[in-house]
mmCIF file of C-alpha atoms in Angstrom:
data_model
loop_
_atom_site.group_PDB
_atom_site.id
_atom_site.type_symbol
_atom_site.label_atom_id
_atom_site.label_comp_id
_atom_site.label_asym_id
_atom_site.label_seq_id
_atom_site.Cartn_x
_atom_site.Cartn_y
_atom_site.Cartn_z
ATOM 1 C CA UNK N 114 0.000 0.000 0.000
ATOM 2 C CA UNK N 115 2.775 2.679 0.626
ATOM 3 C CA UNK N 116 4.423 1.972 -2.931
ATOM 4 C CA UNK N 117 0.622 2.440 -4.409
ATOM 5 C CA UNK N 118 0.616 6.011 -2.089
ATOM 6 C CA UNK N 119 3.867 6.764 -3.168
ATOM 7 C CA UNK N 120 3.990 6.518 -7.091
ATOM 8 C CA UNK N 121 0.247 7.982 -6.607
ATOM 9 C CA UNK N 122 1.812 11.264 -4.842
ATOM 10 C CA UNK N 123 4.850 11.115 -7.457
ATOM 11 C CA UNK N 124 2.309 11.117 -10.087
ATOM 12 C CA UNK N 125 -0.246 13.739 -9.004
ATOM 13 C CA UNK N 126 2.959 15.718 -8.429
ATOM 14 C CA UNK N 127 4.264 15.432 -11.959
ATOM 15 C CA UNK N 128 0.678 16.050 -13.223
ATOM 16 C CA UNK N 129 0.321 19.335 -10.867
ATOM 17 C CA UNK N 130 3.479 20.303 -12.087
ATOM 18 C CA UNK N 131 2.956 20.228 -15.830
ATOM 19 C CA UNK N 132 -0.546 20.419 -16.258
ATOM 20 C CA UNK N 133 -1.736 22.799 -13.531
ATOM 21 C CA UNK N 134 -5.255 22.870 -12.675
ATOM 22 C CA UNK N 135 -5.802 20.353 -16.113
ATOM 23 C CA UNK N 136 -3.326 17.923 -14.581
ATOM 24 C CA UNK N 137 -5.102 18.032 -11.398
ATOM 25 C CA UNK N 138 -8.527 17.155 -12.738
ATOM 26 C CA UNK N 139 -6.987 14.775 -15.014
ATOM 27 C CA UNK N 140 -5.689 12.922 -11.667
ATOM 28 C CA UNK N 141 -9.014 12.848 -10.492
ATOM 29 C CA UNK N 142 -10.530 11.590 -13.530
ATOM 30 C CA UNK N 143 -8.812 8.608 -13.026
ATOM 31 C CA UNK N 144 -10.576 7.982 -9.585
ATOM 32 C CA UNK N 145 -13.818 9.259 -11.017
ATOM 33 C CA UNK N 146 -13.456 6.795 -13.995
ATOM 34 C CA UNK N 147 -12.324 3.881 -11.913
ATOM 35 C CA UNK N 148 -15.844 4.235 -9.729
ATOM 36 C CA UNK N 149 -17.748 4.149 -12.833
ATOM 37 C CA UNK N 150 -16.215 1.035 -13.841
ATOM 38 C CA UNK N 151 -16.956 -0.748 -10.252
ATOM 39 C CA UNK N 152 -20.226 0.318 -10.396
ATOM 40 C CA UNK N 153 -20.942 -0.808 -13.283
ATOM 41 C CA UNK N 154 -19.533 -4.439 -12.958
ATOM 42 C CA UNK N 155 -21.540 -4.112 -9.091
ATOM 43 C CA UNK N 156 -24.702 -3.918 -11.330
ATOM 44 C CA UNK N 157 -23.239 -6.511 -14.046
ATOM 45 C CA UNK N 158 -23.958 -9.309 -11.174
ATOM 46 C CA UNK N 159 -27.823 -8.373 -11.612
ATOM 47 C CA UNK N 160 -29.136 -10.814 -14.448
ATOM 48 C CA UNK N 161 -31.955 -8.884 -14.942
ATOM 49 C CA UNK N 162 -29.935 -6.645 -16.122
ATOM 50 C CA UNK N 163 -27.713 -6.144 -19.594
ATOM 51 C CA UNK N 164 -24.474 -5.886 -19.426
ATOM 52 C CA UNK N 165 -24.192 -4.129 -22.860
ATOM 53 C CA UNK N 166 -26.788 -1.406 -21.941
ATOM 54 C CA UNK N 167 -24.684 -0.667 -18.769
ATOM 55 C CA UNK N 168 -21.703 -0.671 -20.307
ATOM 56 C CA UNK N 169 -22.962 1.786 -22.889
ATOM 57 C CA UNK N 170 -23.854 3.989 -19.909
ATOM 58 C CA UNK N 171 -20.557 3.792 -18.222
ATOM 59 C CA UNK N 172 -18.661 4.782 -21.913
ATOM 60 C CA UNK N 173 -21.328 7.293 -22.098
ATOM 61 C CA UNK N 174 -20.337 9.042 -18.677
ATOM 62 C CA UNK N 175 -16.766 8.314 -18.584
ATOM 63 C CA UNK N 176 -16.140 10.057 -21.496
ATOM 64 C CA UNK N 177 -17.955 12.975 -20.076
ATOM 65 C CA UNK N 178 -15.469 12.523 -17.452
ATOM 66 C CA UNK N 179 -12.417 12.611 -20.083
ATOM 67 C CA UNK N 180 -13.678 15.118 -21.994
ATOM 68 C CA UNK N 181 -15.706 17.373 -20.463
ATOM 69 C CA UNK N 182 -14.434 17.567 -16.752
ATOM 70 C CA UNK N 183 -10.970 17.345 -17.933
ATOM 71 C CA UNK N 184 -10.682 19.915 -20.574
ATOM 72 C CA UNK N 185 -14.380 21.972 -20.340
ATOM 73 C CA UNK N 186 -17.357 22.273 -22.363
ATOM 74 C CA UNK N 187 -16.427 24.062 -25.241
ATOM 75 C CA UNK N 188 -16.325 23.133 -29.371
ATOM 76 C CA UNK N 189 -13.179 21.264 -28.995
ATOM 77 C CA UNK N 190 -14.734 18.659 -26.658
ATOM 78 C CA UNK N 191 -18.421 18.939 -27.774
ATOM 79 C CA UNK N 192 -17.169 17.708 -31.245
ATOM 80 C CA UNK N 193 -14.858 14.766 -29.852
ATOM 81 C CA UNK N 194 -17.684 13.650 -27.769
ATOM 82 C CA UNK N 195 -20.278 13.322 -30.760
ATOM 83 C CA UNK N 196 -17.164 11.603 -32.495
ATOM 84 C CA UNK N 197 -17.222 9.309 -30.016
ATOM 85 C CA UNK N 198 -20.172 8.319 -29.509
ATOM 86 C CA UNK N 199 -20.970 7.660 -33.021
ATOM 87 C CA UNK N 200 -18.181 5.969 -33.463
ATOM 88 C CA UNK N 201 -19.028 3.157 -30.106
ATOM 89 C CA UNK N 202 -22.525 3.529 -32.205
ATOM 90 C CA UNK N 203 -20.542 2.304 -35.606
ATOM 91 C CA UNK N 204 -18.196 -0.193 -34.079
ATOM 92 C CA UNK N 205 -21.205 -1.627 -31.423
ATOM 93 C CA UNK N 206 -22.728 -3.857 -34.144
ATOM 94 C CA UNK N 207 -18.994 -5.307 -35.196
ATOM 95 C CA UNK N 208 -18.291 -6.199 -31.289
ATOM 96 C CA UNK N 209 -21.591 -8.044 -30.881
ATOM 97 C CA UNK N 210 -21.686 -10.399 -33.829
ATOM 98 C CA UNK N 211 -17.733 -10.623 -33.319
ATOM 99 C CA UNK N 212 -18.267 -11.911 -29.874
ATOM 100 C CA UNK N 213 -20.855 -13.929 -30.611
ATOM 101 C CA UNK N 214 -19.412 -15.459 -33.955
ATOM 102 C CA UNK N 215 -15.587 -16.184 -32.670
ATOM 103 C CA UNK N 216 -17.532 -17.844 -29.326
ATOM 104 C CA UNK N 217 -14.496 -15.604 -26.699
ATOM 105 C CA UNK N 218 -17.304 -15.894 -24.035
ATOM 106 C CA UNK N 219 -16.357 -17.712 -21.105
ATOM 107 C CA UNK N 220 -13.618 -19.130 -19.415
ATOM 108 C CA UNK N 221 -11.176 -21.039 -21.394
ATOM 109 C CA UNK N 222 -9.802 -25.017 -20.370
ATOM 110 C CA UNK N 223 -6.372 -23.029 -19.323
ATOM 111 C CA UNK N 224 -8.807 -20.874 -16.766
ATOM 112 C CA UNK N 225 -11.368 -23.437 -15.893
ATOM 113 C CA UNK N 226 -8.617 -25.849 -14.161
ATOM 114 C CA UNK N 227 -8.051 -23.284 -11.590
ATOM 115 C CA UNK N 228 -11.868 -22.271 -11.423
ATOM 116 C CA UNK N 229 -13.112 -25.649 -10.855
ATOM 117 C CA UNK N 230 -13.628 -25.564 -7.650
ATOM 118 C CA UNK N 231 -16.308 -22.337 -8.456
ATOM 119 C CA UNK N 232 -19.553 -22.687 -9.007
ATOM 120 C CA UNK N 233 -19.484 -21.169 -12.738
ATOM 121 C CA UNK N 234 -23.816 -21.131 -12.253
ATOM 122 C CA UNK N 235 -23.688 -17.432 -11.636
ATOM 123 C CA UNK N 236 -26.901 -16.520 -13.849
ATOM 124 C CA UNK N 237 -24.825 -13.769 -15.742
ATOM 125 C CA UNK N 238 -24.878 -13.833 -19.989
ATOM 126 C CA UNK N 239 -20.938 -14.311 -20.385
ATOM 127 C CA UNK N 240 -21.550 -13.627 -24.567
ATOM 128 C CA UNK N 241 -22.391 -9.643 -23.325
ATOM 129 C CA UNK N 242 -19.910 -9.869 -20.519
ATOM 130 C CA UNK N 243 -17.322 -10.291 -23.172
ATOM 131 C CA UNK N 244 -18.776 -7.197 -25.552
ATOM 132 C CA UNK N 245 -18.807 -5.119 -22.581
ATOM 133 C CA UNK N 246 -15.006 -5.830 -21.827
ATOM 134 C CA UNK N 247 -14.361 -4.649 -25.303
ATOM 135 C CA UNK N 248 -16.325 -1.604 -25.587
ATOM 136 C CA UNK N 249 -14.990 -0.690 -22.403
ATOM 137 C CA UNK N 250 -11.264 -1.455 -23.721
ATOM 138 C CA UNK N 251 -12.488 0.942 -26.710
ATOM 139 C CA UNK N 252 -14.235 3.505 -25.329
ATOM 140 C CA UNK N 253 -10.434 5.689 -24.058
ATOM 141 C CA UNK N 254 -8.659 4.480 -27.072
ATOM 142 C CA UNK N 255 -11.377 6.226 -29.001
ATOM 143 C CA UNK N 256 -11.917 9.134 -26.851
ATOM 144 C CA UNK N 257 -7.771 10.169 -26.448
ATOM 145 C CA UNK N 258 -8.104 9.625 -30.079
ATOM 146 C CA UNK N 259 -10.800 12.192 -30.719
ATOM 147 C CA UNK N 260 -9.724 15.169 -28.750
ATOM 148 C CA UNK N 261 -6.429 14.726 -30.164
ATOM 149 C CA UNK N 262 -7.578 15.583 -33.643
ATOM 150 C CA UNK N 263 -10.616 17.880 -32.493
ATOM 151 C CA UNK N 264 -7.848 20.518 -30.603
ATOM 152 C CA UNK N 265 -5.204 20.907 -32.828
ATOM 153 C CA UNK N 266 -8.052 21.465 -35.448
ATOM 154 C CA UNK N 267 -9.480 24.348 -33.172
ATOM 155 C CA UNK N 268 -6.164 25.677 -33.244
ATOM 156 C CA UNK N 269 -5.457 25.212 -36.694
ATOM 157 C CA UNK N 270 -8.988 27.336 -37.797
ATOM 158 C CA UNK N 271 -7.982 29.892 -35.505
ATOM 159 C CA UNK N 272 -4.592 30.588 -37.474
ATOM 160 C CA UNK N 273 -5.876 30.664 -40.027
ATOM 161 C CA UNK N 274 -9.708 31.983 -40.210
ATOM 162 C CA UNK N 275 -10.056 31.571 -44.085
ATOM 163 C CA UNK N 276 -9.681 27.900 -44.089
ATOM 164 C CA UNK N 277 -12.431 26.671 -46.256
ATOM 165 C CA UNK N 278 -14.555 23.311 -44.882
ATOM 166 C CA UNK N 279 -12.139 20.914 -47.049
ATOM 167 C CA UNK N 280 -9.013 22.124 -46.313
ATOM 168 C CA UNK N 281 -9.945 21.991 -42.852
ATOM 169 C CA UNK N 282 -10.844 18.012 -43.285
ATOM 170 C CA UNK N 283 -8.067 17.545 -44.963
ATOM 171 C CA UNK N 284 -5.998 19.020 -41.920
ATOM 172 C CA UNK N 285 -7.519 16.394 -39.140
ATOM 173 C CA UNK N 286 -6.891 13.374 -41.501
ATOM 174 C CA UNK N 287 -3.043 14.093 -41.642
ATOM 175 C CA UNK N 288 -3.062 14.911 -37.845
ATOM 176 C CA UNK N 289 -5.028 11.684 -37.456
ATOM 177 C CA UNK N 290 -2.963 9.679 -39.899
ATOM 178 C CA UNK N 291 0.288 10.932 -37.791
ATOM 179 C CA UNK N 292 -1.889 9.457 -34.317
ATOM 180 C CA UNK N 293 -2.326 5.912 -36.276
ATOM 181 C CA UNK N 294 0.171 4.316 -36.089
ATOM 182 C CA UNK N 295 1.454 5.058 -32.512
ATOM 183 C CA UNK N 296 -2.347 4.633 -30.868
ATOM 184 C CA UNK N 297 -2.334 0.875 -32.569
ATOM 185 C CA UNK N 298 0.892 -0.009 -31.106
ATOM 186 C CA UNK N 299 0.058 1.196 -28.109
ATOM 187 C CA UNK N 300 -2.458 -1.021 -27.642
ATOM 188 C CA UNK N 301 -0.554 -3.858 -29.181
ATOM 189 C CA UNK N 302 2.039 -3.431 -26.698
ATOM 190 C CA UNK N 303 -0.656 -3.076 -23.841
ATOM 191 C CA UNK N 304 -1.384 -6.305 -24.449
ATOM 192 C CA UNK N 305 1.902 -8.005 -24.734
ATOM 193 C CA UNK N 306 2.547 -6.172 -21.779
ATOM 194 C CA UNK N 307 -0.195 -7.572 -19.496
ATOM 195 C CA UNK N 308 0.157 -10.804 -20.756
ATOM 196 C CA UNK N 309 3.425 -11.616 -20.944
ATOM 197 C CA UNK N 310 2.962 -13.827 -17.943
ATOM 198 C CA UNK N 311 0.313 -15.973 -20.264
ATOM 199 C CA UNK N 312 2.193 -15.728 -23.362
ATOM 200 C CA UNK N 313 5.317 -17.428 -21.378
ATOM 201 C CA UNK N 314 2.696 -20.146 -20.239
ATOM 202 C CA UNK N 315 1.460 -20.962 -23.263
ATOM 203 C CA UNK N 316 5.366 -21.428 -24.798
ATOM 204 C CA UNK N 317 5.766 -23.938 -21.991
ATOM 205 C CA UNK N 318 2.538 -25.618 -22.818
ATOM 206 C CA UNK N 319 2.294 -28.554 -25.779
ATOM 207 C CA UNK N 320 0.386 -26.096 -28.292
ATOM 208 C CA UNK N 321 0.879 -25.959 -31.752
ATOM 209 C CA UNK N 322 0.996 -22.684 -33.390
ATOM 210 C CA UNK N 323 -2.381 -23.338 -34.513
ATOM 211 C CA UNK N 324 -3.693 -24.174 -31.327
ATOM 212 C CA UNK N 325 -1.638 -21.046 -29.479
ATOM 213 C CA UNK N 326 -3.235 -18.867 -32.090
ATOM 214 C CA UNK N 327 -7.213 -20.144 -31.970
ATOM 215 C CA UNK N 328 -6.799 -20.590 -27.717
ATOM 216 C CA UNK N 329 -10.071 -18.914 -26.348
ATOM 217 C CA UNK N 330 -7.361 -16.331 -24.499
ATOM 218 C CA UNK N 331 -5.256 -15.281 -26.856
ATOM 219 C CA UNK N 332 -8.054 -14.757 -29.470
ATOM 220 C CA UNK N 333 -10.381 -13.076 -27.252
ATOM 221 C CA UNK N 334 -7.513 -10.087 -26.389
ATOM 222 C CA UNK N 335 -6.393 -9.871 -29.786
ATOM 223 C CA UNK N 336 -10.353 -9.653 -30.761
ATOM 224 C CA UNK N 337 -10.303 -6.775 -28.512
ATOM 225 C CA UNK N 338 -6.799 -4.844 -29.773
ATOM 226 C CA UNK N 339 -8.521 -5.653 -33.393
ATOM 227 C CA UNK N 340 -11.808 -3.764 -32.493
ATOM 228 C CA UNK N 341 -9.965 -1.267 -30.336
ATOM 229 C CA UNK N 342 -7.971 -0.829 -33.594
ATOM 230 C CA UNK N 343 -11.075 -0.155 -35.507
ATOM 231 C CA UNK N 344 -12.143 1.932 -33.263
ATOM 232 C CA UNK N 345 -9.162 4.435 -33.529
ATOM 233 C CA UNK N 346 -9.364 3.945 -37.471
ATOM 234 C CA UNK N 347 -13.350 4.962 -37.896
ATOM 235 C CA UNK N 348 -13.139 7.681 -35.112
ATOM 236 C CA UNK N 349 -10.406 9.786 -37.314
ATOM 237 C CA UNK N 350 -12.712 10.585 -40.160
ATOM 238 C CA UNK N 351 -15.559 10.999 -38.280
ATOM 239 C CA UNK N 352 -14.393 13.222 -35.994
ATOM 240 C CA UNK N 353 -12.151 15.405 -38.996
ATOM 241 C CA UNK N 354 -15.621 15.582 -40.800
ATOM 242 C CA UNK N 355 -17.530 17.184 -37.635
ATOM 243 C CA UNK N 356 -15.296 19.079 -36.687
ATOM 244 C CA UNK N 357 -14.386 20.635 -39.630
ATOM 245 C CA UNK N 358 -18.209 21.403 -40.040
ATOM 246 C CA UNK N 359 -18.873 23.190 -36.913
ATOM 247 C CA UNK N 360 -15.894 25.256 -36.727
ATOM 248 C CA UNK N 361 -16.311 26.534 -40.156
ATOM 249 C CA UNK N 362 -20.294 26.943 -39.428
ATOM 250 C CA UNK N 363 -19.681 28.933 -36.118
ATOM 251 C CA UNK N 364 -16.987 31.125 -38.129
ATOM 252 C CA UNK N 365 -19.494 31.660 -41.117
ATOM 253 C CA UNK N 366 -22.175 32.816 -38.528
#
């Protein structure tokens, strides 16, 4: 507990230090954002409940939380935040028949030997379980991804005022082609760093490359860097396109 207090002070320091009053409410967020997410898997154990709708709920307020408590209401984050959200919208449809086609519900026969002395009767539908774990995967991938094109967009109309509507566009797809490449490695790497601990298992294990590849595990996280992936992809244009509307529709008026 004293290393967590410690490298929490270090960071809120650091954060305080370089992002003032922003860096303090972005050390908050993470609190704020981490209730959210218990709450909503407190509610998950309900099975009258869906899982999906709730975690639609949670995405919905936690990136009120990144966006809007963090850096303000104003046309920066009021454009991200319609990016986002119709980008979850978009990519919603791919998760569910994903999860329900490649069958990543569930625990796999590497998990179950350890959980079989568990009652796995727990009345909960594991198929929306495992879309919820991926939008909620997607949801900050997609949101850091949108208010990094929808600011230096702001700033780029306000340098230069006679931008027309295309130009602009054009503008947020370079920024967002330049974001790409180092937002989909990051969540590659994510993974390989918070399962390196399986990924040595599995080498010890008798698996073919076949089998390592098609394991329930492996597939179901790089299902979720795949769609997280998308994600990133779809949000760039979408957000380029909206916010290249508004700004030049609030500068016409």
């Amino acid at each position: 507990m004293n290393a967590l207090v410690l490298l929490a002070a270090i960071l809120l320091l650091l954060m305080m230090l370089i992002g003032g009053k922003k860096g303090v409410r972005s050390f908050l967020a993470l609190f704020l954002n981490f209730s959210v997410v218990f709450i909503t898997v407190i509610f998950m154990n309900d099975p009258n409940r869906n899982p999906v709708v709730l975690t639609l709920l949670a995405a919905l307020v936690i990136s009120c939380i990144n966006l809007f408590y963090i850096n303000k209401i104003n046309i920066k984050t009021k454009t991200a935040f319609v990016s986002t959200i119709l980008s979850l919208l978009f990519l919603l449809f791919f998760i569910l028949i994903m999860t329900d086609t490649a069958a990543i519900h569930g625990f796999s026969d590497e998990e179950i030997q350890e959980l079989s002395m568990f009652s796995l009767y727990i009345g909960v539908d594991f198929a929306r379980v495992a879309a919820s774990v991926i939008i909620m995967t997607t949801i900050g991938a997609i949101t850091d991804t949108s208010i990094a094109i929808s600011s230096p967009m702001k700033e780029i109309c306000d340098q230069n005022p006679h931008m027309n509507r295309k130009d602009l566009f054009l503008s947020g797809m370079s920024i967002g082609r330049d974001i790409l490449g180092t937002s989909t490695n990051t969540l590659f790497f994510a993974f390989f760093g918070g399962y390196l601990a399986m990924l040595i298992w599995f080498k010890d294990l008798p698996y073919s490359a076949g089998e390592f590849i098609n394991s329930k595990v492996f597939s179901a996280e790089m299902i979720t860097i795949l769609s997280a992936g998308i994600g990133v992809t779809i949000v760039i244009p979408i957000t380029s396109w909206i916010t290249s509307y508004y700004l030049v529709r609030r500068k016409t008026r």
